[in-house]
mmCIF file with all atom_site columns, C-alpha atoms in Angstrom:
data_model
loop_
_atom_site.group_PDB
_atom_site.id
_atom_site.type_symbol
_atom_site.label_atom_id
_atom_site.label_alt_id
_atom_site.label_comp_id
_atom_site.label_asym_id
_atom_site.label_entity_id
_atom_site.label_seq_id
_atom_site.pdbx_PDB_ins_code
_atom_site.Cartn_x
_atom_site.Cartn_y
_atom_site.Cartn_z
_atom_site.occupancy
_atom_site.B_iso_or_equiv
_atom_site.pdbx_formal_charge
_atom_site.auth_seq_id
_atom_site.auth_comp_id
_atom_site.auth_asym_id
_atom_site.auth_atom_id
_atom_site.pdbx_PDB_model_num
ATOM 1   C CA . MET A 1 1   ? -15.596 -8.156  -13.468 1.00 0.00 ? 138 MET A CA 1
ATOM 2   C CA . ILE A 1 2   ? -11.833 -7.794  -12.961 1.00 0.00 ? 139 ILE A CA 1
ATOM 3   C CA . ARG A 1 3   ? -12.289 -4.041  -12.672 1.00 0.00 ? 140 ARG A CA 1
ATOM 4   C CA . GLY A 1 4   ? -14.776 -4.542  -9.845  1.00 0.00 ? 141 GLY A CA 1
ATOM 5   C CA . PHE A 1 5   ? -12.417 -6.914  -8.050  1.00 0.00 ? 142 PHE A CA 1
ATOM 6   C CA . PHE A 1 6   ? -9.540  -4.444  -8.136  1.00 0.00 ? 143 PHE A CA 1
ATOM 7   C CA . ARG A 1 7   ? -11.841 -1.644  -6.984  1.00 0.00 ? 144 ARG A CA 1
ATOM 8   C CA . LEU A 1 8   ? -12.866 -3.846  -4.053  1.00 0.00 ? 145 LEU A CA 1
ATOM 9   C CA . VAL A 1 9   ? -9.206  -4.506  -3.207  1.00 0.00 ? 146 VAL A CA 1
ATOM 10  C CA . GLY A 1 10  ? -8.568  -0.766  -3.402  1.00 0.00 ? 147 GLY A CA 1
ATOM 11  C CA . LEU A 1 11  ? -11.484 -0.055  -1.103  1.00 0.00 ? 148 LEU A CA 1
ATOM 12  C CA . LEU A 1 12  ? -10.259 -2.656  1.391   1.00 0.00 ? 149 LEU A CA 1
ATOM 13  C CA . LEU A 1 13  ? -6.759  -1.148  1.322   1.00 0.00 ? 150 LEU A CA 1
ATOM 14  C CA . LEU A 1 14  ? -8.217  2.299   1.879   1.00 0.00 ? 151 LEU A CA 1
ATOM 15  C CA . ALA A 1 15  ? -10.254 0.984   4.818   1.00 0.00 ? 152 ALA A CA 1
ATOM 16  C CA . GLY A 1 16  ? -7.152  -0.718  6.227   1.00 0.00 ? 153 GLY A CA 1
ATOM 17  C CA . GLY A 1 17  ? -5.253  2.548   5.952   1.00 0.00 ? 154 GLY A CA 1
ATOM 18  C CA . PHE A 1 18  ? -8.012  4.295   7.862   1.00 0.00 ? 155 PHE A CA 1
ATOM 19  C CA . VAL A 1 19  ? -7.912  1.618   10.575  1.00 0.00 ? 156 VAL A CA 1
ATOM 20  C CA . PHE A 1 20  ? -4.157  2.106   10.995  1.00 0.00 ? 157 PHE A CA 1
ATOM 21  C CA . MET A 1 21  ? -4.600  5.874   11.109  1.00 0.00 ? 158 MET A CA 1
ATOM 22  C CA . VAL A 1 22  ? -7.112  5.457   13.938  1.00 0.00 ? 159 VAL A CA 1
ATOM 23  C CA . TYR A 1 23  ? -4.800  2.948   15.668  1.00 0.00 ? 160 TYR A CA 1
ATOM 24  C CA . ASP A 1 24  ? -1.829  5.305   15.510  1.00 0.00 ? 161 ASP A CA 1
ATOM 25  C CA . GLY A 1 25  ? -4.021  8.203   16.632  1.00 0.00 ? 162 GLY A CA 1
ATOM 26  C CA . ALA A 1 26  ? -5.324  6.263   19.616  1.00 0.00 ? 163 ALA A CA 1
ATOM 27  C CA . ARG A 1 27  ? -1.762  5.334   20.547  1.00 0.00 ? 164 ARG A CA 1
ATOM 28  C CA . TRP A 1 28  ? -0.829  9.015   20.307  1.00 0.00 ? 165 TRP A CA 1
ATOM 29  C CA . VAL A 1 29  ? -3.668  9.998   22.650  1.00 0.00 ? 166 VAL A CA 1
ATOM 30  C CA . ALA A 1 30  ? -2.747  7.275   25.143  1.00 0.00 ? 167 ALA A CA 1
ATOM 31  C CA . ASP A 1 31  ? 1.048   7.782   25.188  1.00 0.00 ? 168 ASP A CA 1
ATOM 32  C CA . GLN A 1 32  ? 1.265   11.476  24.247  1.00 0.00 ? 169 GLN A CA 1
ATOM 33  C CA . THR A 1 33  ? 4.002   10.569  21.748  1.00 0.00 ? 170 THR A CA 1
ATOM 34  C CA . LEU A 1 34  ? 3.427   10.545  18.014  1.00 0.00 ? 171 LEU A CA 1
ATOM 35  C CA . GLN A 1 35  ? 4.832   7.290   16.662  1.00 0.00 ? 172 GLN A CA 1
ATOM 36  C CA . PHE A 1 36  ? 3.580   5.786   13.407  1.00 0.00 ? 173 PHE A CA 1
ATOM 37  C CA . THR A 1 37  ? 3.595   2.088   12.587  1.00 0.00 ? 174 THR A CA 1
ATOM 38  C CA . ARG A 1 38  ? 6.043   1.619   9.725   1.00 0.00 ? 175 ARG A CA 1
ATOM 39  C CA . PHE A 1 39  ? 5.072   -0.550  6.761   1.00 0.00 ? 176 PHE A CA 1
ATOM 40  C CA . GLY A 1 40  ? 8.229   -2.665  7.057   1.00 0.00 ? 177 GLY A CA 1
ATOM 41  C CA . GLN A 1 41  ? 7.522   -3.318  10.730  1.00 0.00 ? 178 GLN A CA 1
ATOM 42  C CA . PHE A 1 42  ? 3.914   -4.277  9.928   1.00 0.00 ? 179 PHE A CA 1
ATOM 43  C CA . TRP A 1 43  ? 5.008   -6.646  7.152   1.00 0.00 ? 180 TRP A CA 1
ATOM 44  C CA . ASN A 1 44  ? 7.653   -8.130  9.454   1.00 0.00 ? 181 ASN A CA 1
ATOM 45  C CA . ASP A 1 45  ? 5.036   -8.737  12.171  1.00 0.00 ? 182 ASP A CA 1
ATOM 46  C CA . ILE A 1 46  ? 2.688   -10.484 9.748   1.00 0.00 ? 183 ILE A CA 1
ATOM 47  C CA . HIS A 1 47  ? 5.135   -12.733 7.844   1.00 0.00 ? 184 HIS A CA 1
ATOM 48  C CA . GLN A 1 48  ? 8.847   -12.223 8.350   1.00 0.00 ? 185 GLN A CA 1
ATOM 49  C CA . SER A 1 49  ? 10.102  -14.888 5.958   1.00 0.00 ? 186 SER A CA 1
ATOM 50  C CA . SER A 1 50  ? 8.170   -13.429 2.991   1.00 0.00 ? 187 SER A CA 1
ATOM 51  C CA . GLN A 1 51  ? 9.815   -10.054 3.551   1.00 0.00 ? 188 GLN A CA 1
ATOM 52  C CA . GLN A 1 52  ? 13.248  -11.707 3.560   1.00 0.00 ? 189 GLN A CA 1
ATOM 53  C CA . MET A 1 53  ? 12.417  -13.686 0.402   1.00 0.00 ? 190 MET A CA 1
ATOM 54  C CA . PHE A 1 54  ? 11.229  -10.494 -1.312  1.00 0.00 ? 191 PHE A CA 1
ATOM 55  C CA . ARG A 1 55  ? 14.465  -8.744  -0.313  1.00 0.00 ? 192 ARG A CA 1
ATOM 56  C CA . THR A 1 56  ? 16.651  -11.522 -1.750  1.00 0.00 ? 193 THR A CA 1
ATOM 57  C CA . TRP A 1 57  ? 14.560  -11.576 -4.939  1.00 0.00 ? 194 TRP A CA 1
ATOM 58  C CA . VAL A 1 58  ? 14.836  -7.793  -5.422  1.00 0.00 ? 195 VAL A CA 1
ATOM 59  C CA . GLU A 1 59  ? 18.554  -7.746  -4.626  1.00 0.00 ? 196 GLU A CA 1
ATOM 60  C CA . GLY A 1 60  ? 19.091  -10.629 -7.047  1.00 0.00 ? 197 GLY A CA 1
ATOM 61  C CA . HIS A 1 61  ? 17.336  -8.894  -9.945  1.00 0.00 ? 198 HIS A CA 1
ATOM 62  C CA . ALA A 1 62  ? 18.070  -5.207  -9.331  1.00 0.00 ? 199 ALA A CA 1
ATOM 63  C CA . PRO A 1 63  ? 20.259  -4.486  -6.282  1.00 0.00 ? 200 PRO A CA 1
ATOM 64  C CA . TRP A 1 64  ? 19.968  -0.711  -6.694  1.00 0.00 ? 201 TRP A CA 1
ATOM 65  C CA . LEU A 1 65  ? 16.184  -0.934  -6.385  1.00 0.00 ? 202 LEU A CA 1
ATOM 66  C CA . TRP A 1 66  ? 16.279  -2.097  -2.761  1.00 0.00 ? 203 TRP A CA 1
ATOM 67  C CA . ASN A 1 67  ? 18.064  0.926   -1.316  1.00 0.00 ? 204 ASN A CA 1
ATOM 68  C CA . SER A 1 68  ? 16.616  3.542   -3.637  1.00 0.00 ? 205 SER A CA 1
ATOM 69  C CA . PHE A 1 69  ? 12.932  2.579   -3.705  1.00 0.00 ? 206 PHE A CA 1
ATOM 70  C CA . VAL A 1 70  ? 11.829  -0.384  -1.597  1.00 0.00 ? 207 VAL A CA 1
ATOM 71  C CA . ARG A 1 71  ? 13.527  0.780   1.638   1.00 0.00 ? 208 ARG A CA 1
ATOM 72  C CA . ILE A 1 72  ? 11.818  4.165   1.278   1.00 0.00 ? 209 ILE A CA 1
ATOM 73  C CA . ILE A 1 73  ? 8.405   2.472   0.943   1.00 0.00 ? 210 ILE A CA 1
ATOM 74  C CA . LEU A 1 74  ? 9.094   0.173   3.910   1.00 0.00 ? 211 LEU A CA 1
ATOM 75  C CA . ASP A 1 75  ? 9.966   3.167   6.122   1.00 0.00 ? 212 ASP A CA 1
ATOM 76  C CA . GLN A 1 76  ? 6.662   4.973   5.445   1.00 0.00 ? 213 GLN A CA 1
ATOM 77  C CA . PRO A 1 77  ? 3.635   4.752   7.790   1.00 0.00 ? 214 PRO A CA 1
ATOM 78  C CA . VAL A 1 78  ? 1.240   1.881   7.088   1.00 0.00 ? 215 VAL A CA 1
ATOM 79  C CA . PHE A 1 79  ? -1.780  4.168   6.720   1.00 0.00 ? 216 PHE A CA 1
ATOM 80  C CA . ALA A 1 80  ? -0.012  6.203   4.018   1.00 0.00 ? 217 ALA A CA 1
ATOM 81  C CA . VAL A 1 81  ? 1.119   3.192   1.985   1.00 0.00 ? 218 VAL A CA 1
ATOM 82  C CA . MET A 1 82  ? -2.238  1.422   2.191   1.00 0.00 ? 219 MET A CA 1
ATOM 83  C CA . GLY A 1 83  ? -4.153  4.628   1.533   1.00 0.00 ? 220 GLY A CA 1
ATOM 84  C CA . VAL A 1 84  ? -2.123  5.572   -1.537  1.00 0.00 ? 221 VAL A CA 1
ATOM 85  C CA . LEU A 1 85  ? -2.336  2.037   -2.972  1.00 0.00 ? 222 LEU A CA 1
ATOM 86  C CA . GLY A 1 86  ? -6.071  1.947   -2.340  1.00 0.00 ? 223 GLY A CA 1
ATOM 87  C CA . ILE A 1 87  ? -6.655  5.316   -3.999  1.00 0.00 ? 224 ILE A CA 1
ATOM 88  C CA . LEU A 1 88  ? -4.502  4.334   -6.983  1.00 0.00 ? 225 LEU A CA 1
ATOM 89  C CA . LEU A 1 89  ? -6.387  1.075   -7.500  1.00 0.00 ? 226 LEU A CA 1
ATOM 90  C CA . MET A 1 90  ? -9.747  2.811   -7.217  1.00 0.00 ? 227 MET A CA 1
ATOM 91  C CA . LEU A 1 91  ? -8.723  5.497   -9.707  1.00 0.00 ? 228 LEU A CA 1
ATOM 92  C CA . LEU A 1 92  ? -7.100  3.127   -12.198 1.00 0.00 ? 229 LEU A CA 1
ATOM 93  C CA . PHE A 1 93  ? -10.057 0.743   -12.276 1.00 0.00 ? 230 PHE A CA 1
ATOM 94  C CA . ARG A 1 94  ? -12.920 3.225   -12.073 1.00 0.00 ? 231 ARG A CA 1
ATOM 95  C CA . PRO A 1 95  ? -15.870 2.715   -14.418 1.00 0.00 ? 232 PRO A CA 1
ATOM 96  C CA . ARG A 1 96  ? -15.660 4.321   -17.824 1.00 0.00 ? 233 ARG A CA 1
ATOM 97  C CA . LYS A 1 97  ? -17.634 7.475   -18.452 1.00 0.00 ? 234 LYS A CA 1
ATOM 98  C CA . PRO A 1 98  ? -20.681 6.842   -20.624 1.00 0.00 ? 235 PRO A CA 1
ATOM 99  C CA . LEU A 1 99  ? -20.559 8.341   -24.084 1.00 0.00 ? 236 LEU A CA 1
ATOM 100 C CA . ILE A 1 100 ? -23.201 10.992  -24.643 1.00 0.00 ? 237 ILE A CA 1
ATOM 101 C CA . GLY A 1 101 ? -24.649 11.703  -28.058 1.00 0.00 ? 238 GLY A CA 1
ATOM 102 C CA . TYR A 1 102 ? -23.086 8.918   -30.117 1.00 0.00 ? 239 TYR A CA 1
ATOM 103 C CA . SER A 1 103 ? -21.713 5.444   -29.756 1.00 0.00 ? 240 SER A CA 1
ATOM 104 C CA . ARG A 1 104 ? -18.439 3.873   -30.800 1.00 0.00 ? 241 ARG A CA 1
ATOM 105 C CA . ASN A 1 105 ? -18.074 0.240   -31.705 1.00 0.00 ? 242 ASN A CA 1
#
């Protein structure tokens, strides 16, 4: 049951990534300038205080992690981050292959 839930979350993230890819593509067609929506900007638009709380928490536990990893993720396009997370969740929680020929207990 948990596996199905995480696969559903992965599918929703993948769909959200596709929506942002279409959004950025439509903006490119309208403006004739290719400009992607960054993940940090998207998170800031949704809930700014949670991003600030996450930053203080990460800098309190591992200050090197903010500049070396988290900032890189926040600067990536939203469709890439959501798409990669969705694919990872769907691959990690995929159904097991059925055993053919014998059974293990």
